[in-house]
Short mmCIF file of C-alpha atoms in Angstrom, two decimals:
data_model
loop_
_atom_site.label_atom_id
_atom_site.label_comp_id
_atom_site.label_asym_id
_atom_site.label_seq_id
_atom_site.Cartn_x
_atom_site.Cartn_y
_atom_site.Cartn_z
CA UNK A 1 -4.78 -53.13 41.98
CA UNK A 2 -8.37 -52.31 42.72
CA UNK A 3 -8.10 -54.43 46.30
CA UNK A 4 -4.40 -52.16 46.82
CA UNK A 5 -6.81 -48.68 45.78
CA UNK A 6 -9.34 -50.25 48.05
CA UNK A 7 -6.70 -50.82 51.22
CA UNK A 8 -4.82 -47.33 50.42
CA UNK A 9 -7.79 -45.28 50.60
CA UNK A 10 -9.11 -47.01 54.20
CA UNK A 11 -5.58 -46.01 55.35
CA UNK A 12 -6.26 -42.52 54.15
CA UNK A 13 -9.32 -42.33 55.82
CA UNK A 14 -8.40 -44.28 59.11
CA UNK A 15 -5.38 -41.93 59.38
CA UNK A 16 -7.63 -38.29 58.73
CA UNK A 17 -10.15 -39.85 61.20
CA UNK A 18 -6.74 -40.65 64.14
CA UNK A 19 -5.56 -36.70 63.60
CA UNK A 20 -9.08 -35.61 64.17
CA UNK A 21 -9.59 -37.86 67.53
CA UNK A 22 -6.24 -36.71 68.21
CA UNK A 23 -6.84 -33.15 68.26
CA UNK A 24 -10.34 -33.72 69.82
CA UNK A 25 -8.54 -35.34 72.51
CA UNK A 26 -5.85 -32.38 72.88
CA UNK A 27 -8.49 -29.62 72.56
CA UNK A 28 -10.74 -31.41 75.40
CA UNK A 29 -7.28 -31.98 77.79
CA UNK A 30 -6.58 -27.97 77.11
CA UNK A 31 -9.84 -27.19 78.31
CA UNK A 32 -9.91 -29.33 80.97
CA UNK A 33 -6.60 -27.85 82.68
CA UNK A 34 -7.96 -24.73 81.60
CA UNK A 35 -11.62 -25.59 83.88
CA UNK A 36 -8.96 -27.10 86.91
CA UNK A 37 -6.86 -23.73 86.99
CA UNK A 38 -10.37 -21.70 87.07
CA UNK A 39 -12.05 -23.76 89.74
CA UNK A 40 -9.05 -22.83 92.09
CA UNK A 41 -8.64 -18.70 91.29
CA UNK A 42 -10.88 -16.57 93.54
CA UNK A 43 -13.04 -14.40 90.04
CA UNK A 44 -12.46 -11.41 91.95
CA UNK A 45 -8.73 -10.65 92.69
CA UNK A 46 -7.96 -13.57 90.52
CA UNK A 47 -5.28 -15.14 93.21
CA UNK A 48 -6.22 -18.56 94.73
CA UNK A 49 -9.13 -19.47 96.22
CA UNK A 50 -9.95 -20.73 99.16
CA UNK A 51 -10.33 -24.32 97.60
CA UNK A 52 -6.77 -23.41 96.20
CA UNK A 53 -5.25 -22.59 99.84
CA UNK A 54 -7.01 -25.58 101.51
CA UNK A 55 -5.06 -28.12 98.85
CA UNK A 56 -1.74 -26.09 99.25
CA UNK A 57 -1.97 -26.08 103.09
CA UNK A 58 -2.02 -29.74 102.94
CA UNK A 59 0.57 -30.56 100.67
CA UNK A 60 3.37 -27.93 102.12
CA UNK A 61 2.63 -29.08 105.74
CA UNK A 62 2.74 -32.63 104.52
CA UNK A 63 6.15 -31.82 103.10
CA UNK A 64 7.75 -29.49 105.61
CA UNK A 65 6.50 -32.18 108.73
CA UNK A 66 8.47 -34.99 106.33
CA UNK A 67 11.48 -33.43 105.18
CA UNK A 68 11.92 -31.03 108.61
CA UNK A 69 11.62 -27.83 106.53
CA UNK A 70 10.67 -24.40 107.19
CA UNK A 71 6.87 -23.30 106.39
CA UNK A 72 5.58 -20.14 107.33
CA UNK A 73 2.28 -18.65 106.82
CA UNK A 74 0.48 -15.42 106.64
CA UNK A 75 -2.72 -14.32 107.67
CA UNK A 76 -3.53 -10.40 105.88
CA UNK A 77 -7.27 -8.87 106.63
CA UNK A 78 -8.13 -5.31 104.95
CA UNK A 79 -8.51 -2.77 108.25
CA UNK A 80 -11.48 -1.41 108.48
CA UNK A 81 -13.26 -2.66 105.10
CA UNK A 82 -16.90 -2.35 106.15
CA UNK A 83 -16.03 1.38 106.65
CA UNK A 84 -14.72 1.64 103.09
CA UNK A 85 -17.72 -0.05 101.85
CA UNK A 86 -19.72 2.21 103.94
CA UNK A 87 -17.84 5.38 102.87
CA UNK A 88 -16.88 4.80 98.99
CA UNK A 89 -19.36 1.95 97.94
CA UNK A 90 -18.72 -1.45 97.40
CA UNK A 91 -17.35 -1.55 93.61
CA UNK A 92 -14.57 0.46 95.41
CA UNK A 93 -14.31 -2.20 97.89
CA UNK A 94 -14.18 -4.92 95.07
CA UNK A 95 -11.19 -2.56 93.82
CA UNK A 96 -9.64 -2.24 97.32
CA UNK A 97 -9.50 -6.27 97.25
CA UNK A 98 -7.99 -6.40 93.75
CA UNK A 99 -5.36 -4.09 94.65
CA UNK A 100 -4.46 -5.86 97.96
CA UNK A 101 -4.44 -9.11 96.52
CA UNK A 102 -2.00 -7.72 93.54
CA UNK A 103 0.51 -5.67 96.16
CA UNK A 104 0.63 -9.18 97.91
CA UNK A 105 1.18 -11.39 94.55
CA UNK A 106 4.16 -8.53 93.78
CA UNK A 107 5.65 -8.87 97.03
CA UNK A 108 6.63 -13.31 97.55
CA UNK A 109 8.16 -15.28 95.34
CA UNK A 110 6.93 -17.37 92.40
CA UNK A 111 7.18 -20.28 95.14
CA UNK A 112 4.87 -18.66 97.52
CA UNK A 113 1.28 -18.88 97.34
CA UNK A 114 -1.11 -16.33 97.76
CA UNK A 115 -4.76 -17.19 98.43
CA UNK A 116 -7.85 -15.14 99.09
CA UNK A 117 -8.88 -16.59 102.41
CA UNK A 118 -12.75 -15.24 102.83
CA UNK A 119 -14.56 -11.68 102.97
CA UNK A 120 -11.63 -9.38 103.39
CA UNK A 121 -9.00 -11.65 104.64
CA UNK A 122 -6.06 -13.32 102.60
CA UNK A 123 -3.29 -15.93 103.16
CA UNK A 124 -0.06 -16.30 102.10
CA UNK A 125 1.90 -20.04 102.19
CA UNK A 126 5.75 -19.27 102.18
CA UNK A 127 7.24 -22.51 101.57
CA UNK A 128 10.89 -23.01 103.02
CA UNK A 129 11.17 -19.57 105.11
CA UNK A 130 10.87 -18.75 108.32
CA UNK A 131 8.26 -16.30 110.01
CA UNK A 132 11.87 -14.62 111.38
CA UNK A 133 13.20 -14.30 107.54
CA UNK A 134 9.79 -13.03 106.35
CA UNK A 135 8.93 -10.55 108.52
CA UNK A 136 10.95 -7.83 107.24
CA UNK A 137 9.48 -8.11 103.90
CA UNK A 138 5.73 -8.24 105.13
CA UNK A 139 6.28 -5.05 107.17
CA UNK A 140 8.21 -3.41 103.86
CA UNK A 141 4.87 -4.40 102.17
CA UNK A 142 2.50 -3.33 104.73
CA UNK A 143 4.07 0.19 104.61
CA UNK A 144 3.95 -0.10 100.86
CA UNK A 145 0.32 -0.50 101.06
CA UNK A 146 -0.10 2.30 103.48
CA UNK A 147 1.50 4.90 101.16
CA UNK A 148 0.03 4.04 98.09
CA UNK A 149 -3.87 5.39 97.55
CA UNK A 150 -6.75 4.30 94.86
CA UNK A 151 -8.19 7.37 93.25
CA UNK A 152 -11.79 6.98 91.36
CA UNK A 153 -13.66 9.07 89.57
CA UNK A 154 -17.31 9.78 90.41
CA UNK A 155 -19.54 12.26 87.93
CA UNK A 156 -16.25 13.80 86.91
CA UNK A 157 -15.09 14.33 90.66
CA UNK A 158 -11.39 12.68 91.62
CA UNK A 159 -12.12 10.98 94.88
CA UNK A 160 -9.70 8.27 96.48
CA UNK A 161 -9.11 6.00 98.96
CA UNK A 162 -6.31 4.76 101.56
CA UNK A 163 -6.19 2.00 103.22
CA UNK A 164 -4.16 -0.37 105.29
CA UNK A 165 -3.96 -4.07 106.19
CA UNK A 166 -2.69 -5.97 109.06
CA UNK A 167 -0.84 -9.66 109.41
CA UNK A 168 -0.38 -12.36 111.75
CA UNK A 169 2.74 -14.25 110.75
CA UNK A 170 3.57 -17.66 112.43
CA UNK A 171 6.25 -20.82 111.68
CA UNK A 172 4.72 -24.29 110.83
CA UNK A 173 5.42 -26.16 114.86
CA UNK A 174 7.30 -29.51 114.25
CA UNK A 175 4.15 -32.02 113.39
CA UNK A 176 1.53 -29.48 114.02
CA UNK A 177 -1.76 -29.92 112.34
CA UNK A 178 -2.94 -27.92 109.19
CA UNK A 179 -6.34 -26.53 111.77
CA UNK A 180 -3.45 -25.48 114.49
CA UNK A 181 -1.39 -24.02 112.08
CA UNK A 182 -4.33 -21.72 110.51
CA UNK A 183 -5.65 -20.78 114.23
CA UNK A 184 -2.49 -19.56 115.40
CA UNK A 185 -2.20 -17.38 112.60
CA UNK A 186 -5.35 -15.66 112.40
CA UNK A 187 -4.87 -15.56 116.63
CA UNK A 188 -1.47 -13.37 115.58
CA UNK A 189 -3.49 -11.54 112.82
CA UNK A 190 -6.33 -10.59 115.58
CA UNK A 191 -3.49 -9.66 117.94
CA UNK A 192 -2.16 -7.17 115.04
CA UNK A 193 -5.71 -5.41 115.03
CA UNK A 194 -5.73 -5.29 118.74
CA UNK A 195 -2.71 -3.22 118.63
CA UNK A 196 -3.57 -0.56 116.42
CA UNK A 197 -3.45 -2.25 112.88
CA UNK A 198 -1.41 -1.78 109.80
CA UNK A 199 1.66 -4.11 111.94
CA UNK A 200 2.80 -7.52 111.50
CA UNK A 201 2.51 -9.56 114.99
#
Protein backbone atom coordinates (compact mmCIF):
# COMPACT_ATOMS: atom_id res chain seq x y z
CA UNK A 1 0.00 0.00 0.00
CA UNK A 2 2.62 2.45 1.09
CA UNK A 3 4.90 1.50 -2.27
CA UNK A 4 1.11 2.01 -4.39
CA UNK A 5 0.78 5.74 -2.18
CA UNK A 6 4.41 6.11 -3.03
CA UNK A 7 3.91 5.36 -7.10
CA UNK A 8 0.38 7.33 -7.14
CA UNK A 9 1.68 10.42 -5.79
CA UNK A 10 4.98 10.49 -8.40
CA UNK A 11 2.22 10.15 -11.05
CA UNK A 12 0.49 13.11 -9.53
CA UNK A 13 3.39 15.05 -9.52
CA UNK A 14 4.98 13.89 -12.93
CA UNK A 15 1.57 14.69 -14.51
CA UNK A 16 1.18 18.60 -12.71
CA UNK A 17 4.87 19.03 -13.74
CA UNK A 18 3.82 17.68 -17.98
CA UNK A 19 0.70 20.42 -17.90
CA UNK A 20 3.06 23.03 -16.68
CA UNK A 21 5.92 22.24 -19.48
CA UNK A 22 3.03 21.97 -21.63
CA UNK A 23 1.69 25.31 -21.23
CA UNK A 24 5.28 26.75 -20.95
CA UNK A 25 5.78 25.33 -24.25
CA UNK A 26 2.35 26.82 -25.73
CA UNK A 27 2.84 30.24 -24.07
CA UNK A 28 6.59 30.45 -25.57
CA UNK A 29 5.17 29.13 -29.34
CA UNK A 30 2.32 32.09 -28.90
CA UNK A 31 4.89 34.50 -28.37
CA UNK A 32 7.08 33.42 -30.76
CA UNK A 33 4.46 33.74 -33.77
CA UNK A 34 3.49 36.70 -32.05
CA UNK A 35 7.62 38.17 -32.34
CA UNK A 36 7.54 36.56 -36.33
CA UNK A 37 4.24 38.58 -37.26
CA UNK A 38 5.93 41.86 -35.57
CA UNK A 39 9.31 41.54 -37.19
CA UNK A 40 7.47 41.71 -40.65
CA UNK A 41 4.73 44.85 -39.97
CA UNK A 42 6.24 48.27 -40.78
CA UNK A 43 5.42 50.10 -36.59
CA UNK A 44 4.20 52.94 -38.41
CA UNK A 45 1.25 52.20 -40.81
CA UNK A 46 1.29 48.75 -39.40
CA UNK A 47 1.09 46.99 -43.11
CA UNK A 48 4.16 44.89 -44.14
CA UNK A 49 7.43 45.76 -44.10
CA UNK A 50 9.86 45.85 -46.33
CA UNK A 51 11.36 42.49 -44.94
CA UNK A 52 7.63 41.35 -45.37
CA UNK A 53 7.47 42.41 -49.26
CA UNK A 54 11.00 41.06 -50.01
CA UNK A 55 9.76 37.30 -48.71
CA UNK A 56 6.33 37.73 -50.56
CA UNK A 57 8.01 38.89 -53.83
CA UNK A 58 9.86 35.73 -53.82
CA UNK A 59 7.41 33.29 -53.10
CA UNK A 60 4.49 34.74 -55.60
CA UNK A 61 7.07 35.07 -58.47
CA UNK A 62 8.31 31.64 -57.60
CA UNK A 63 4.72 30.47 -57.95
CA UNK A 64 3.29 32.48 -60.82
CA UNK A 65 6.85 31.56 -63.08
CA UNK A 66 5.83 27.64 -62.03
CA UNK A 67 2.28 27.37 -62.40
CA UNK A 68 2.06 30.18 -65.51
CA UNK A 69 -0.16 32.49 -63.40
CA UNK A 70 -0.91 36.03 -63.39
CA UNK A 71 1.12 38.38 -60.83
CA UNK A 72 0.87 41.91 -60.89
CA UNK A 73 2.43 44.48 -58.81
CA UNK A 74 2.10 47.99 -57.65
CA UNK A 75 4.38 50.59 -56.99
CA UNK A 76 2.31 53.81 -54.85
CA UNK A 77 4.69 56.94 -53.67
CA UNK A 78 2.87 59.91 -51.63
CA UNK A 79 3.16 63.16 -54.24
CA UNK A 80 4.83 65.67 -52.96
CA UNK A 81 5.51 64.44 -49.19
CA UNK A 82 8.54 66.56 -48.37
CA UNK A 83 6.17 69.53 -49.07
CA UNK A 84 3.65 68.21 -46.55
CA UNK A 85 6.31 67.70 -44.11
CA UNK A 86 7.51 71.08 -44.89
CA UNK A 87 4.04 72.71 -44.71
CA UNK A 88 2.08 70.72 -41.79
CA UNK A 89 5.02 69.05 -39.80
CA UNK A 90 6.05 65.70 -39.78
CA UNK A 91 3.57 63.98 -37.12
CA UNK A 92 1.12 65.00 -39.94
CA UNK A 93 3.25 63.29 -42.35
CA UNK A 94 3.43 60.12 -40.05
CA UNK A 95 -0.55 60.52 -40.28
CA UNK A 96 -0.53 61.10 -44.08
CA UNK A 97 1.39 57.55 -44.26
CA UNK A 98 -1.07 55.82 -41.91
CA UNK A 99 -3.91 56.92 -43.87
CA UNK A 100 -2.40 55.92 -47.27
CA UNK A 101 -1.32 52.73 -46.16
CA UNK A 102 -5.07 52.05 -44.65
CA UNK A 103 -7.01 53.46 -48.06
CA UNK A 104 -4.63 50.86 -49.80
CA UNK A 105 -5.23 47.80 -47.21
CA UNK A 106 -9.28 48.76 -47.83
CA UNK A 107 -8.97 48.73 -51.41
CA UNK A 108 -7.26 44.64 -52.52
CA UNK A 109 -8.29 41.67 -51.40
CA UNK A 110 -7.43 39.59 -48.32
CA UNK A 111 -5.06 37.74 -50.97
CA UNK A 112 -3.20 40.79 -51.89
CA UNK A 113 -0.40 42.09 -50.02
CA UNK A 114 0.29 45.43 -49.14
CA UNK A 115 3.79 46.46 -48.02
CA UNK A 116 5.37 49.72 -47.03
CA UNK A 117 8.20 49.84 -49.52
CA UNK A 118 10.64 52.78 -47.98
CA UNK A 119 10.27 56.66 -47.09
CA UNK A 120 7.01 57.49 -48.77
CA UNK A 121 6.64 54.75 -51.21
CA UNK A 122 4.45 51.49 -50.90
CA UNK A 123 3.88 48.20 -52.82
CA UNK A 124 1.17 46.21 -53.45
CA UNK A 125 1.62 42.17 -54.63
CA UNK A 126 -1.73 41.18 -56.42
CA UNK A 127 -1.45 37.58 -56.74
CA UNK A 128 -3.42 35.98 -59.77
CA UNK A 129 -4.58 39.39 -61.60
CA UNK A 130 -3.51 41.11 -64.23
CA UNK A 131 -2.10 44.80 -64.37
CA UNK A 132 -5.18 45.07 -67.23
CA UNK A 133 -7.86 43.71 -64.48
CA UNK A 134 -6.37 45.94 -61.74
CA UNK A 135 -6.12 49.04 -63.14
CA UNK A 136 -9.56 50.16 -62.85
CA UNK A 137 -9.60 49.63 -59.23
CA UNK A 138 -6.18 51.48 -58.53
CA UNK A 139 -7.43 54.54 -60.45
CA UNK A 140 -11.04 54.21 -58.40
CA UNK A 141 -8.64 54.32 -55.36
CA UNK A 142 -6.36 56.97 -56.42
CA UNK A 143 -9.41 59.29 -56.93
CA UNK A 144 -10.64 58.05 -53.59
CA UNK A 145 -7.58 59.33 -52.05
CA UNK A 146 -7.74 62.59 -53.85
CA UNK A 147 -11.19 63.48 -52.47
CA UNK A 148 -10.83 62.53 -49.11
CA UNK A 149 -8.75 65.23 -46.72
CA UNK A 150 -7.04 64.78 -43.03
CA UNK A 151 -8.14 67.60 -40.80
CA UNK A 152 -5.92 68.29 -37.43
CA UNK A 153 -6.25 70.40 -34.88
CA UNK A 154 -3.49 72.82 -33.85
CA UNK A 155 -4.02 75.22 -30.50
CA UNK A 156 -7.73 74.85 -31.11
CA UNK A 157 -7.42 75.84 -34.93
CA UNK A 158 -9.03 73.09 -37.61
CA UNK A 159 -6.33 72.84 -40.20
CA UNK A 160 -6.17 69.92 -42.87
CA UNK A 161 -4.49 68.40 -45.43
CA UNK A 162 -4.99 66.85 -49.10
CA UNK A 163 -3.02 64.88 -50.73
CA UNK A 164 -2.56 62.54 -53.61
CA UNK A 165 -0.47 59.52 -54.66
CA UNK A 166 0.65 58.13 -57.87
CA UNK A 167 1.26 54.26 -59.21
CA UNK A 168 3.19 52.39 -61.59
CA UNK A 169 1.37 49.15 -62.29
CA UNK A 170 3.13 46.33 -64.31
CA UNK A 171 2.40 42.25 -65.06
CA UNK A 172 5.01 39.69 -63.73
CA UNK A 173 7.01 38.89 -67.69
CA UNK A 174 7.04 35.03 -68.19
CA UNK A 175 10.39 34.00 -66.04
CA UNK A 176 11.35 37.49 -65.23
CA UNK A 177 13.44 38.06 -62.21
CA UNK A 178 12.09 39.42 -58.79
CA UNK A 179 14.99 42.79 -59.37
CA UNK A 180 13.32 43.20 -63.09
CA UNK A 181 10.04 42.90 -61.90
CA UNK A 182 10.51 45.71 -59.02
CA UNK A 183 12.50 48.12 -61.61
CA UNK A 184 9.91 48.12 -64.10
CA UNK A 185 7.48 49.09 -61.69
CA UNK A 186 8.94 51.88 -59.94
CA UNK A 187 10.18 52.92 -63.87
CA UNK A 188 6.05 53.05 -64.48
CA UNK A 189 5.58 54.73 -61.01
CA UNK A 190 8.35 57.53 -62.04
CA UNK A 191 6.63 57.76 -65.43
CA UNK A 192 3.20 58.52 -63.42
CA UNK A 193 5.02 61.56 -61.64
CA UNK A 194 6.43 62.70 -64.88
CA UNK A 195 3.02 63.15 -66.13
CA UNK A 196 1.45 65.19 -63.67
CA UNK A 197 0.83 62.71 -60.69
CA UNK A 198 -2.17 61.39 -58.95
CA UNK A 199 -2.50 58.65 -62.39
CA UNK A 200 -1.81 55.11 -62.69
CA UNK A 201 0.83 54.45 -65.70
Amino acid sequence: QGLRRAVAEKQQKDDEAYSQLTARVETLQRKLSEMEVEATLDALTKVGNRRRFDSALRRLVGTANEAGSSLALAMIDVDHFKKINDTHGHPVGDRVLLCVAQWLSRGVRQTDVVCRYGGEEFAILLPGASATEVEGRMKKLLMDIANSSYEYDVLGRKEKVQFTVSCGLVDLDTNETEELFVKRADEALYEAKKKGRNRVV
